Coordinates of C-alpha atoms in Angstrom, one line a residue:
Chain A
X6 CA 14.3 0.1 -22.0
X7 CA 11.6 -1.0 -24.4
X8 CA 9.2 1.4 -25.9
X9 CA 6.7 -0.1 -28.3
X10 CA 5.5 2.0 -31.1
X11 CA 3.3 0.3 -33.7
X12 CA 0.8 2.9 -34.5
X13 CA -1.1 3.5 -37.7
X14 CA -1.8 7.2 -37.4
X15 CA 0.8 9.4 -35.6
X16 CA -0.2 12.5 -33.6
X17 CA 1.7 15.5 -35.0
X18 CA 2.9 16.6 -31.5
X19 CA 3.7 14.8 -28.3
X20 CA 2.4 17.9 -26.4
X21 CA 0.0 20.3 -27.9
X22 CA -1.1 23.2 -25.7
X23 CA -3.3 25.8 -27.4
X24 CA -4.3 29.1 -25.9
X25 CA -4.3 27.7 -22.4
X26 CA -6.0 29.9 -19.9
X27 CA -6.3 29.1 -16.2
X28 CA -8.1 31.4 -13.9
X29 CA -8.5 31.0 -10.2
X30 CA -11.3 32.6 -8.2
X31 CA -10.8 33.4 -4.5
X32 CA -13.3 31.5 -2.3
X33 CA -15.3 34.4 -0.9
X34 CA -14.3 37.4 -3.0
X35 CA -15.2 37.7 -6.6
X36 CA -11.6 38.5 -7.5
X37 CA -10.0 36.4 -10.2
X38 CA -6.4 35.6 -10.8
X39 CA -5.1 34.5 -14.2
X40 CA -2.3 32.0 -13.5
X41 CA -1.8 31.1 -17.2
X42 CA -2.8 33.4 -20.0
X43 CA -3.1 32.1 -23.5
X44 CA -0.1 29.9 -23.4
X45 CA 0.6 27.8 -26.6
X46 CA 3.3 25.2 -26.8
X47 CA 3.9 22.5 -29.4
X48 CA 6.5 19.8 -28.6
X49 CA 7.4 17.2 -31.2
X50 CA 7.9 13.6 -30.2
X51 CA 11.4 13.0 -29.1
X52 CA 12.1 16.6 -28.3
X53 CA 13.5 17.9 -25.0
X54 CA 11.6 21.1 -24.1
X55 CA 12.5 23.3 -21.1
X56 CA 10.0 25.7 -19.6
X57 CA 11.7 28.3 -17.5
X58 CA 10.3 31.3 -15.5
X59 CA 10.4 32.8 -12.1
X60 CA 8.3 31.5 -9.2
X61 CA 4.6 32.0 -9.7
X62 CA 5.0 32.5 -13.4
X63 CA 2.6 29.6 -14.3
X64 CA 5.0 26.7 -15.0
X65 CA 3.4 24.4 -12.5
X66 CA -0.1 25.3 -13.5
X67 CA 0.8 24.5 -17.2
X68 CA 2.2 21.2 -16.0
X69 CA -0.8 20.4 -13.9
X70 CA -3.1 21.1 -16.8
X71 CA -1.0 18.6 -18.9
X72 CA -1.4 16.0 -16.2
X73 CA -5.1 16.5 -15.8
X74 CA -4.8 17.6 -12.2
X75 CA -6.6 20.9 -13.1
X76 CA -9.0 21.6 -15.9
X77 CA -8.2 24.5 -18.3
X78 CA -10.6 27.5 -18.0
X79 CA -10.2 27.8 -21.8
X80 CA -7.9 26.4 -24.4
X81 CA -6.8 22.8 -24.8
X82 CA -4.0 20.5 -23.7
X83 CA -3.3 17.3 -25.7
X84 CA -0.8 14.5 -25.1
X85 CA -0.1 12.6 -28.3
X86 CA -3.4 13.9 -29.6
X87 CA -5.4 12.7 -26.5
X88 CA -7.2 15.3 -24.3
X89 CA -5.1 15.6 -21.2
X90 CA -8.2 15.7 -18.9
X91 CA -8.9 12.0 -20.0
X92 CA -7.4 9.2 -17.8
X93 CA -6.2 7.5 -21.0
X94 CA -3.6 10.2 -21.7
X95 CA -1.8 9.3 -18.4
X96 CA -0.8 5.9 -19.7
X97 CA 1.9 7.5 -21.8
X98 CA 3.1 10.0 -19.1
X99 CA 5.7 9.7 -16.5
X100 CA 5.7 12.5 -13.9
X101 CA 8.4 13.5 -11.4
X102 CA 7.0 16.2 -9.1
X103 CA 9.3 18.7 -7.4
X104 CA 10.5 17.3 -4.0
X105 CA 8.4 14.1 -4.4
X106 CA 7.0 12.6 -1.2
X107 CA 6.1 9.0 -1.2
X108 CA 4.7 6.7 1.4
X109 CA 7.4 6.5 4.1
X110 CA 6.3 3.1 5.3
X111 CA 7.3 1.5 1.9
X112 CA 10.7 0.5 0.6
X113 CA 11.8 1.8 -2.8
X114 CA 11.2 -1.7 -4.2
X115 CA 7.6 -1.7 -2.8
X116 CA 7.0 1.8 -4.0
X117 CA 8.0 0.9 -7.6
X118 CA 5.9 -2.2 -7.5
X119 CA 2.9 -0.2 -6.2
X120 CA 3.1 2.3 -9.1
X121 CA 3.7 -0.5 -11.5
X122 CA 0.6 -2.3 -10.3
X123 CA -1.4 0.9 -10.7
X124 CA -0.3 0.9 -14.4
X125 CA -1.5 -2.7 -14.8
X126 CA 2.0 -4.3 -14.6
X127 CA 2.3 -7.7 -12.8
X128 CA 4.5 -10.6 -12.1
X129 CA 8.0 -11.3 -13.5
X130 CA 7.8 -8.4 -16.0
X131 CA 7.2 -5.9 -13.2
X132 CA 9.9 -7.5 -11.0
X133 CA 12.4 -7.2 -13.8
X134 CA 11.4 -3.6 -14.5
X135 CA 11.8 -2.7 -10.8
X136 CA 15.3 -4.2 -10.7
X137 CA 16.2 -2.4 -13.9
X138 CA 15.1 1.0 -12.6
X139 CA 16.7 0.5 -9.2
X140 CA 19.9 -0.3 -11.0
X141 CA 19.5 2.7 -13.3
X142 CA 18.9 5.1 -10.4
X143 CA 21.7 3.5 -8.2
X144 CA 19.2 2.5 -5.5
X145 CA 19.8 -1.3 -5.6
X146 CA 21.8 -1.2 -2.3
X147 CA 18.8 0.5 -0.5
X148 CA 16.0 -1.4 -2.1
X149 CA 14.7 -2.9 1.1
X150 CA 15.1 0.2 3.3
X151 CA 12.0 2.2 4.1
X152 CA 11.7 5.6 2.4
X153 CA 11.4 7.3 5.8
X154 CA 15.2 7.0 6.1
X155 CA 16.1 8.2 2.6
X156 CA 17.9 11.4 1.8
X157 CA 16.3 14.1 -0.4
X158 CA 18.5 13.1 -3.4
X159 CA 17.6 9.4 -3.0
X160 CA 13.9 10.3 -2.8
X161 CA 14.3 12.3 -6.1
X162 CA 15.8 9.2 -7.7
X163 CA 12.9 7.1 -6.5
X164 CA 10.6 9.7 -8.0
X165 CA 12.4 9.4 -11.3
X166 CA 12.2 5.6 -11.2
X167 CA 8.5 5.7 -10.5
X168 CA 8.0 8.1 -13.4
X169 CA 9.7 5.6 -15.7
X170 CA 8.0 2.5 -14.4
X171 CA 5.5 2.0 -17.3
X172 CA 7.9 3.0 -20.1
X173 CA 6.2 6.3 -20.7
X174 CA 6.7 8.1 -24.0
X175 CA 6.4 11.5 -22.4
X176 CA 8.3 12.4 -19.3
X177 CA 7.3 15.5 -17.3
X178 CA 10.0 16.6 -14.9
X179 CA 9.5 19.4 -12.3
X180 CA 12.9 20.5 -11.0
X181 CA 14.4 17.0 -11.5
X182 CA 17.6 17.8 -9.7
X183 CA 16.3 19.8 -6.8
X184 CA 18.1 18.7 -3.7
X185 CA 20.4 16.3 -5.6
X186 CA 24.2 16.5 -5.2
X187 CA 26.3 17.4 -8.3
X188 CA 27.1 13.8 -9.0
X189 CA 23.5 12.7 -8.8
X190 CA 22.5 15.8 -10.8
X191 CA 24.9 14.7 -13.6
X192 CA 23.5 11.2 -13.5
X193 CA 20.0 12.6 -14.0
X194 CA 21.3 14.7 -16.8
X195 CA 22.9 11.7 -18.5
X196 CA 19.7 9.8 -18.0
X197 CA 17.8 12.5 -19.8
X198 CA 20.2 12.3 -22.7
X199 CA 19.8 8.5 -22.8
X200 CA 16.0 8.7 -22.7
X201 CA 16.2 11.3 -25.5
X202 CA 18.2 8.9 -27.6
X203 CA 15.5 6.3 -27.0
X204 CA 13.0 8.7 -28.4
X205 CA 11.2 9.7 -25.1
X206 CA 9.8 13.2 -25.2
X207 CA 10.8 15.3 -22.2
X208 CA 9.1 18.3 -20.8
X209 CA 11.2 19.9 -18.1
X210 CA 10.8 22.8 -15.7
X211 CA 13.9 23.9 -13.9
X212 CA 15.4 26.9 -12.2
X213 CA 18.9 25.7 -13.1
X214 CA 19.2 27.6 -16.4
X215 CA 22.6 26.0 -17.1
X216 CA 21.1 22.6 -16.9
X217 CA 18.2 23.6 -19.2
X218 CA 20.7 25.0 -21.7
X219 CA 22.6 21.8 -21.6
X220 CA 19.8 19.3 -22.2
X221 CA 17.0 21.1 -24.0
X222 CA 16.4 21.3 -27.7
X223 CA 13.9 24.1 -27.3
X224 CA 13.1 26.5 -24.4
X225 CA 10.1 28.5 -23.5
X226 CA 10.3 31.5 -21.1
X227 CA 7.1 32.1 -19.2
X228 CA 6.5 35.3 -17.2
X229 CA 3.4 36.3 -15.3
X230 CA 1.4 33.6 -17.0
X231 CA 2.4 34.5 -20.5
X232 CA 4.9 32.9 -22.9
X233 CA 7.3 35.7 -23.6
X234 CA 10.0 34.0 -25.6
X235 CA 10.3 30.6 -27.2
X236 CA 12.7 28.9 -29.6
X237 CA 15.7 26.7 -30.0
X238 CA 18.7 27.4 -27.9
X239 CA 20.7 28.6 -30.8
X240 CA 17.9 31.0 -31.7
X241 CA 17.6 32.3 -28.2
X242 CA 21.2 32.5 -27.1
X243 CA 23.4 33.1 -30.1
X244 CA 25.2 36.5 -30.4
X245 CA 25.1 36.7 -34.2
X246 CA 28.0 39.2 -34.7
X247 CA 30.4 37.3 -32.4
X248 CA 32.5 34.1 -32.8
X249 CA 34.3 32.0 -30.2
X250 CA 37.6 30.2 -30.9
X251 CA 39.2 28.1 -28.2
X252 CA 42.9 27.3 -28.7
X253 CA 45.0 24.6 -27.0
X254 CA 48.8 24.7 -26.5
X255 CA 49.0 28.2 -28.1
X256 CA 52.1 30.1 -27.1
X257 CA 52.4 33.9 -26.5
X258 CA 53.8 34.4 -30.0
X259 CA 50.8 32.8 -31.7
X260 CA 48.4 34.8 -29.6
X261 CA 50.2 38.0 -30.5
X262 CA 50.1 37.1 -34.2
X263 CA 46.3 36.5 -34.0
X264 CA 45.8 39.8 -32.2
X265 CA 47.9 41.5 -34.9
X266 CA 45.9 39.9 -37.7
X267 CA 42.6 41.1 -36.1
X268 CA 44.1 44.6 -35.8
X269 CA 44.8 44.6 -39.5
X270 CA 41.1 44.0 -40.2
X271 CA 39.9 46.6 -37.7
X272 CA 38.6 48.7 -40.6
X273 CA 35.8 46.2 -41.1
X274 CA 34.8 46.6 -37.4
X275 CA 36.5 43.3 -36.3
X276 CA 38.0 43.3 -32.8
X277 CA 38.9 40.9 -30.0
X278 CA 36.3 41.3 -27.3
X279 CA 38.0 39.2 -24.7
X280 CA 41.0 36.8 -24.5
X281 CA 41.4 34.7 -21.4
X282 CA 42.3 31.3 -20.1
X283 CA 39.0 29.2 -19.9
X284 CA 38.2 28.0 -16.4
X285 CA 36.8 24.7 -15.4
X286 CA 33.4 24.9 -13.8
X287 CA 33.1 24.3 -10.0
X288 CA 30.8 21.4 -10.8
X289 CA 33.4 19.7 -13.0
X290 CA 36.0 20.3 -10.3
X291 CA 33.8 18.7 -7.7
X292 CA 33.0 15.7 -9.8
X293 CA 36.6 15.1 -10.8
X294 CA 37.7 15.3 -7.1
X295 CA 34.9 13.0 -6.0
X296 CA 35.8 10.5 -8.8
X297 CA 39.5 10.6 -7.9
X298 CA 38.7 9.8 -4.2
X299 CA 36.4 7.0 -5.3
X300 CA 39.1 5.5 -7.6
X301 CA 41.8 5.8 -4.9
X302 CA 39.5 3.9 -2.4
X303 CA 38.8 1.1 -4.9
Chain B
X16 CA 8.9 7.6 -31.1
X17 CA 5.4 8.2 -32.1
X18 CA 2.1 7.6 -30.6
X19 CA -1.4 8.0 -32.0
X20 CA -4.5 8.9 -30.1
X21 CA -6.0 5.5 -31.2
X22 CA -3.1 3.7 -29.7
X23 CA -3.7 4.7 -26.1
X24 CA -4.5 1.9 -23.8
X25 CA -8.2 2.3 -22.9
X26 CA -8.4 2.8 -19.2
X27 CA -11.6 1.1 -17.9
X28 CA -14.0 3.3 -15.9
X29 CA -13.5 1.1 -12.9
X30 CA -11.0 -1.7 -12.3
X31 CA -11.2 -4.2 -9.5
X32 CA -7.5 -4.9 -9.9
X33 CA -6.5 -1.2 -9.5
X34 CA -9.0 -0.8 -6.5
X35 CA -7.4 -3.9 -5.0
X36 CA -3.9 -2.5 -5.3
X37 CA -4.9 0.8 -3.6
X38 CA -6.9 -1.0 -1.0
X39 CA -4.1 -3.4 -0.1
X40 CA -1.7 -0.6 0.0
X41 CA -4.0 1.4 2.3
X42 CA -4.4 -1.6 4.5
X43 CA -0.6 -2.1 4.8
X44 CA -0.1 1.6 5.5
X45 CA -2.5 1.5 8.4
X46 CA -1.1 -1.8 9.7
X47 CA 2.4 -0.3 9.7
X48 CA 1.0 2.6 11.7
X49 CA 0.6 0.0 14.4
X50 CA -3.1 0.4 14.8
X51 CA -3.5 -3.2 16.0
X52 CA -1.9 -2.3 19.3
X53 CA -5.4 -1.5 20.5
X54 CA -6.1 -5.2 20.6
X55 CA -3.9 -5.5 23.6
X56 CA -6.1 -2.8 25.4
X57 CA -9.2 -4.8 24.3
X58 CA -7.8 -8.1 25.8
X59 CA -7.0 -6.3 29.1
X60 CA -10.4 -4.7 29.2
X61 CA -12.2 -8.0 28.7
X62 CA -10.0 -9.8 31.1
X63 CA -10.9 -7.2 33.7
X64 CA -14.6 -7.6 32.9
X65 CA -14.3 -11.4 33.3
X66 CA -12.9 -10.9 36.9
X67 CA -16.0 -9.0 38.0
X68 CA -18.4 -11.1 40.2
X69 CA -21.8 -9.6 41.1
X70 CA -23.6 -10.4 44.3
X71 CA -27.4 -10.6 44.2
X72 CA -29.5 -8.7 46.8
X73 CA -29.9 -11.6 49.2
X74 CA -26.1 -11.9 49.3
X75 CA -24.2 -15.2 48.9
X76 CA -25.2 -16.3 45.5
X77 CA -23.8 -14.7 42.4
X78 CA -25.8 -13.3 39.5
X79 CA -24.4 -15.3 36.6
X80 CA -26.4 -13.7 33.7
X81 CA -25.3 -10.2 34.8
X82 CA -21.6 -11.3 34.7
X83 CA -22.0 -12.6 31.1
X84 CA -23.9 -9.5 30.2
X85 CA -21.1 -7.3 31.5
X86 CA -18.5 -9.1 29.3
X87 CA -20.7 -8.7 26.3
X88 CA -21.6 -5.1 26.9
X89 CA -17.9 -4.2 27.6
X90 CA -16.9 -6.0 24.5
X91 CA -19.5 -4.5 22.2
X92 CA -18.9 -1.0 23.6
X93 CA -15.2 -1.3 23.0
X94 CA -15.8 -2.8 19.5
X95 CA -18.1 0.1 18.7
X96 CA -15.6 2.7 20.0
X97 CA -12.6 1.2 18.2
X98 CA -14.3 0.6 14.9
X99 CA -15.9 4.1 15.0
X100 CA -12.5 5.7 15.8
X101 CA -10.8 3.8 13.1
X102 CA -13.5 4.5 10.5
X103 CA -13.5 8.2 11.4
X104 CA -9.8 8.9 11.8
X105 CA -8.3 6.6 9.1
X106 CA -10.7 7.8 6.4
X107 CA -10.6 11.4 7.4
X108 CA -6.8 11.4 7.6
X109 CA -5.7 9.4 4.6
X110 CA -7.0 11.5 1.6
X111 CA -6.0 15.0 3.1
X112 CA -2.6 13.5 4.0
X113 CA -2.1 12.3 0.4
X114 CA -3.0 15.8 -0.8
X115 CA -0.7 17.5 1.7
X116 CA 2.2 15.2 1.0
X117 CA 1.5 15.4 -2.8
X118 CA 1.6 11.6 -3.0
X119 CA -1.8 12.0 -4.6
X120 CA -0.1 13.7 -7.6
X121 CA 2.0 10.7 -8.3
X122 CA -1.0 8.4 -8.1
X123 CA -3.4 10.4 -10.2
X124 CA -0.7 11.0 -12.8
X125 CA -0.8 7.3 -13.5
X126 CA -3.8 5.9 -15.4
X127 CA -5.9 5.7 -12.3
X128 CA -9.5 7.0 -12.4
X129 CA -10.4 9.0 -9.4
X130 CA -13.3 6.6 -8.5
X131 CA -10.8 3.8 -8.3
X132 CA -8.6 5.8 -5.9
X133 CA -11.6 6.7 -3.6
X134 CA -12.9 3.1 -3.6
X135 CA -9.4 1.7 -3.0
X136 CA -8.9 4.0 0.0
X137 CA -12.3 3.2 1.5
X138 CA -12.0 -0.5 1.0
X139 CA -8.5 -0.5 2.6
X140 CA -9.9 1.2 5.7
X141 CA -12.9 -1.1 5.8
X142 CA -10.6 -4.2 5.4
X143 CA -8.7 -3.1 8.4
X144 CA -11.8 -2.5 10.4
X145 CA -13.2 -5.9 9.4
X146 CA -10.0 -7.7 10.4
X147 CA -10.0 -5.8 13.7
X148 CA -13.6 -6.7 14.4
X149 CA -13.0 -10.4 13.6
X150 CA -10.1 -10.4 16.0
X151 CA -12.1 -8.6 18.7
X152 CA -15.1 -10.9 18.1
X153 CA -12.9 -14.0 18.6
X154 CA -11.4 -12.4 21.8
X155 CA -14.9 -11.6 23.1
X156 CA -16.1 -15.2 22.4
X157 CA -13.0 -16.6 24.1
X158 CA -13.6 -14.7 27.4
X159 CA -17.3 -15.2 27.2
X160 CA -16.9 -18.9 26.8
X161 CA -14.4 -19.1 29.6
X162 CA -16.8 -17.2 32.0
X163 CA -19.8 -19.3 30.8
X164 CA -18.0 -22.6 31.5
X165 CA -16.9 -21.4 34.9
X166 CA -20.5 -20.2 35.7
X167 CA -22.1 -23.5 34.5
X168 CA -19.7 -25.6 36.6
X169 CA -20.3 -23.5 39.7
X170 CA -24.1 -23.3 39.3
X171 CA -24.4 -27.0 38.6
X172 CA -22.4 -27.8 41.7
X173 CA -24.4 -25.3 43.8
X174 CA -27.8 -26.6 42.6
X175 CA -26.7 -30.2 43.1
X176 CA -25.6 -29.4 46.7
X177 CA -29.0 -27.8 47.3
X178 CA -30.5 -31.1 46.3
X179 CA -32.3 -29.6 43.3
X180 CA -33.7 -32.2 40.8
X181 CA -31.9 -32.6 37.5
X182 CA -34.8 -31.2 35.3
X183 CA -35.0 -28.1 37.5
X184 CA -31.2 -27.6 37.2
X185 CA -31.4 -27.8 33.4
X186 CA -34.3 -25.3 33.4
X187 CA -32.2 -22.9 35.5
X188 CA -29.2 -23.3 33.3
X189 CA -31.2 -22.7 30.2
X190 CA -31.4 -19.0 31.2
X191 CA -27.7 -18.8 31.4
X192 CA -27.3 -20.6 28.0
X193 CA -29.0 -17.7 26.3
X194 CA -26.0 -15.5 27.4
X195 CA -23.3 -17.9 26.1
X196 CA -21.4 -17.8 22.8
X197 CA -23.8 -18.1 19.9
X198 CA -24.2 -16.9 16.3
X199 CA -25.9 -13.8 17.7
X200 CA -22.5 -12.5 19.0
X201 CA -21.1 -12.7 15.5
X202 CA -24.2 -11.0 14.0
X203 CA -23.9 -8.1 16.5
X204 CA -20.2 -7.8 15.5
X205 CA -21.2 -7.7 11.9
X206 CA -23.8 -5.0 12.7
X207 CA -21.0 -3.0 14.3
X208 CA -19.0 -3.4 11.0
X209 CA -22.0 -2.1 9.1
X210 CA -22.1 1.0 11.3
X211 CA -18.3 1.5 10.6
X212 CA -19.0 1.2 6.8
X213 CA -21.5 4.0 7.1
X214 CA -19.2 6.2 9.2
X215 CA -16.2 5.6 7.0
X216 CA -18.2 6.5 3.9
X217 CA -19.4 9.7 5.5
X218 CA -15.8 10.6 6.4
X219 CA -14.8 9.9 2.9
X220 CA -17.5 12.2 1.5
X221 CA -16.4 15.0 3.8
X222 CA -12.7 14.6 3.1
X223 CA -13.3 15.1 -0.6
X224 CA -14.4 18.7 -0.2
X225 CA -12.9 19.5 3.2
X226 CA -9.9 21.8 3.4
X227 CA -8.4 20.3 6.5
X228 CA -8.3 17.1 8.5
X229 CA -9.6 18.8 11.6
X230 CA -12.7 20.0 9.7
X231 CA -13.3 16.5 8.4
X232 CA -13.0 15.0 11.8
X233 CA -15.3 17.6 13.5
X234 CA -18.0 17.5 10.8
X235 CA -18.0 13.7 10.7
X236 CA -18.3 13.5 14.5
X237 CA -21.3 15.9 14.4
X238 CA -23.0 13.7 11.8
X239 CA -22.3 10.6 13.9
X240 CA -23.9 12.3 17.0
X241 CA -26.9 13.3 14.9
X242 CA -27.1 9.7 13.6
X243 CA -27.0 8.3 17.2
X244 CA -29.6 10.6 18.7
X245 CA -32.1 11.2 15.9
X246 CA -34.2 8.1 16.7
X247 CA -34.4 9.1 20.4
X248 CA -35.6 12.5 19.2
X249 CA -38.2 11.0 17.0
X250 CA -39.4 8.7 19.8
X251 CA -39.6 11.7 22.2
X252 CA -41.6 13.7 19.6
X253 CA -44.0 10.8 19.1
X254 CA -44.5 10.4 22.9
X255 CA -45.2 14.1 23.2
X256 CA -47.7 13.9 20.3
X257 CA -49.5 11.1 22.0
X258 CA -50.0 13.4 25.0
X259 CA -51.4 16.0 22.6
X260 CA -48.3 18.3 22.9
X261 CA -47.7 19.8 19.4
X262 CA -44.0 20.5 18.6
X263 CA -41.8 20.9 15.6
X264 CA -39.3 18.2 16.7
X265 CA -41.2 15.4 14.9
X266 CA -41.0 17.2 11.5
X267 CA -37.3 18.2 12.1
X268 CA -36.3 14.7 13.1
X269 CA -38.0 13.3 10.0
X270 CA -36.2 15.8 7.8
X271 CA -32.9 14.9 9.5
X272 CA -33.5 11.2 8.8
X273 CA -33.6 12.1 5.1
X274 CA -30.1 13.5 5.1
X275 CA -28.3 11.7 7.9
X276 CA -28.1 8.0 8.6
X277 CA -29.9 6.6 11.6
X278 CA -27.0 4.8 13.3
X279 CA -29.3 3.7 16.2
X280 CA -31.3 1.6 13.7
X281 CA -28.1 -0.3 12.9
X282 CA -27.5 -1.1 16.6
X283 CA -28.6 -4.6 17.5
X284 CA -26.0 -5.2 20.2
X285 CA -28.4 -4.3 23.1
X286 CA -30.7 -7.2 22.2
X287 CA -27.8 -9.6 22.0
X288 CA -26.5 -8.4 25.4
X289 CA -29.9 -9.2 26.9
X290 CA -29.7 -12.7 25.4
X291 CA -32.2 -12.2 22.6
X292 CA -31.7 -13.9 19.2
X293 CA -31.3 -11.7 16.1
X294 CA -34.0 -12.3 13.5
X295 CA -32.4 -12.8 10.0
X296 CA -35.0 -10.4 8.6
X297 CA -33.5 -7.6 10.7
X298 CA -30.0 -8.5 9.7
X299 CA -31.0 -8.4 6.0
X300 CA -32.7 -5.1 6.5
X301 CA -29.8 -3.4 8.3
X302 CA -27.3 -4.8 5.7
X303 CA -29.3 -3.4 2.8
X304 CA -29.7 -0.1 4.6
X305 CA -26.0 0.2 5.3
X306 CA -25.1 -0.7 1.7
X307 CA -27.6 1.9 0.5
X308 CA -25.9 4.5 2.6
X309 CA -22.5 3.4 1.4
X310 CA -23.6 3.6 -2.3
X311 CA -25.1 7.1 -1.8
X312 CA -22.1 8.5 0.0
X313 CA -19.6 7.0 -2.4
X314 CA -21.5 8.4 -5.4
X315 CA -21.6 11.9 -3.7
X316 CA -17.8 11.6 -2.9
X317 CA -17.0 10.7 -6.5
X318 CA -19.2 13.6 -7.7
X319 CA -17.2 16.1 -5.6
X320 CA -13.8 14.5 -6.2
X321 CA -13.9 13.8 -9.9
X322 CA -13.5 17.5 -10.8
X323 CA -11.4 18.5 -7.8
X324 CA -8.4 20.5 -8.7
X325 CA -5.0 20.0 -7.0

């Protein structure tokens, strides 16, 4: 993928949200509801940022404000220094909504061409880009099938491809692996890593905390419209007074010696909290099994 | 990777290319909904109208003008109905459906100004109506011409058998000629298209603030009914006034005319059915009036849609 970047003056942040407040008013009553309350987020270019929080915590509202789908009641949202309510800001954004719906009468190839055309892409360049993205999202075999017959996971991959069509420098992903099987989920995760290497900034909302932990450089936790915690994963998750050592091919004798050594230093407060055989994750087991079956078939 | 605010590609306020992309997509979407199947019904309807033979009061002879008039009135009524239904339902359904399905999110998250989206959707619907009306116009002309040729042959033979002189035969046939295929048929079809433009733009305006498809359909339908009866109401009020009966209807109907389009004014088919020629001045006037309505409703639609939150 090519991302041109010949710019004289660089914006300090890819995303700059400052004191964002979004209040909704009910139609007939004068009651107001604050969906987002003074949220501030700064994301550097090339960073992968995860926003997590329970349902109704204000994640989607924050995202919509970034995409210009709603106007902030107060505060500001900027994308690479450009006000997010301006149409220009969208030229650098790729967005994958949660459970994306597309026009069922179109094929995946037509869908990507349609979104490419909307971004001003034409001709051979667009065709090549469509082929590249279909390949990337493993949809080449289904390129001429109408989306009405696609599975949820396939639609998610079409969504990801359309988000990437104009080589955006900022990718906003709302639950990118919702409804995707573990293999597809891993592919999406690998793609996020690849895009990160290419310098794309990624803003991600997900309920899958493990996934957020795996791909994100920084994480924000939003609750009832307010940012309650934010930082790098190390800052947020490290238990400072504990240390983890994983041994391979260690016999009982060695383990006993280590335990004895720790006991000798018990006066300093050192102790073994747990000692067990690490287990493979169910996800890893599933992927290994599926890959073995695939290899046997081929 | 770094980007500066200055480096953003400037998105033009309005882009014909973008509007074209959305319009052609909307057109394809509607075509794939198989809306053109109604053309089969239209062909059957006109074929049926062509089979009808009127007997005049003295019996024996047929009434040829009436038969041609029947084909035209059936054709124009069906064209009016189909174009109105398409303008109303297609426009009223498309935008709320995009919002419900969240496909609108993915479109507006690309550098697409909301005005381009609205115009693209509207033009896609209008393109479909235009193509449908052209097809229906051709079908109408085909059946009308067939019937006309049959009538001319039969009448010429009948008059010749009756021993009528050639100049008298030609004079008699001249009356029938006025009901044959002419440019006036196409002008009436174009006037129906103008009506569809106005109805589609009303539906577009309502769908920008409506919360449901049903509400859009009902409200647009009410406005269409008001548009169709308001000139009759004005006429009735004027007649009453001539007889010295004071009423508020005249004032109300004038006020209504300010806010709602007079769709009756755009109807020229009745004259064409009666065999009258359409003066170009009237065509010019109704074209300008329709485009004026279109501009007003599109501006109002954009005004409500540009700040709409999703």
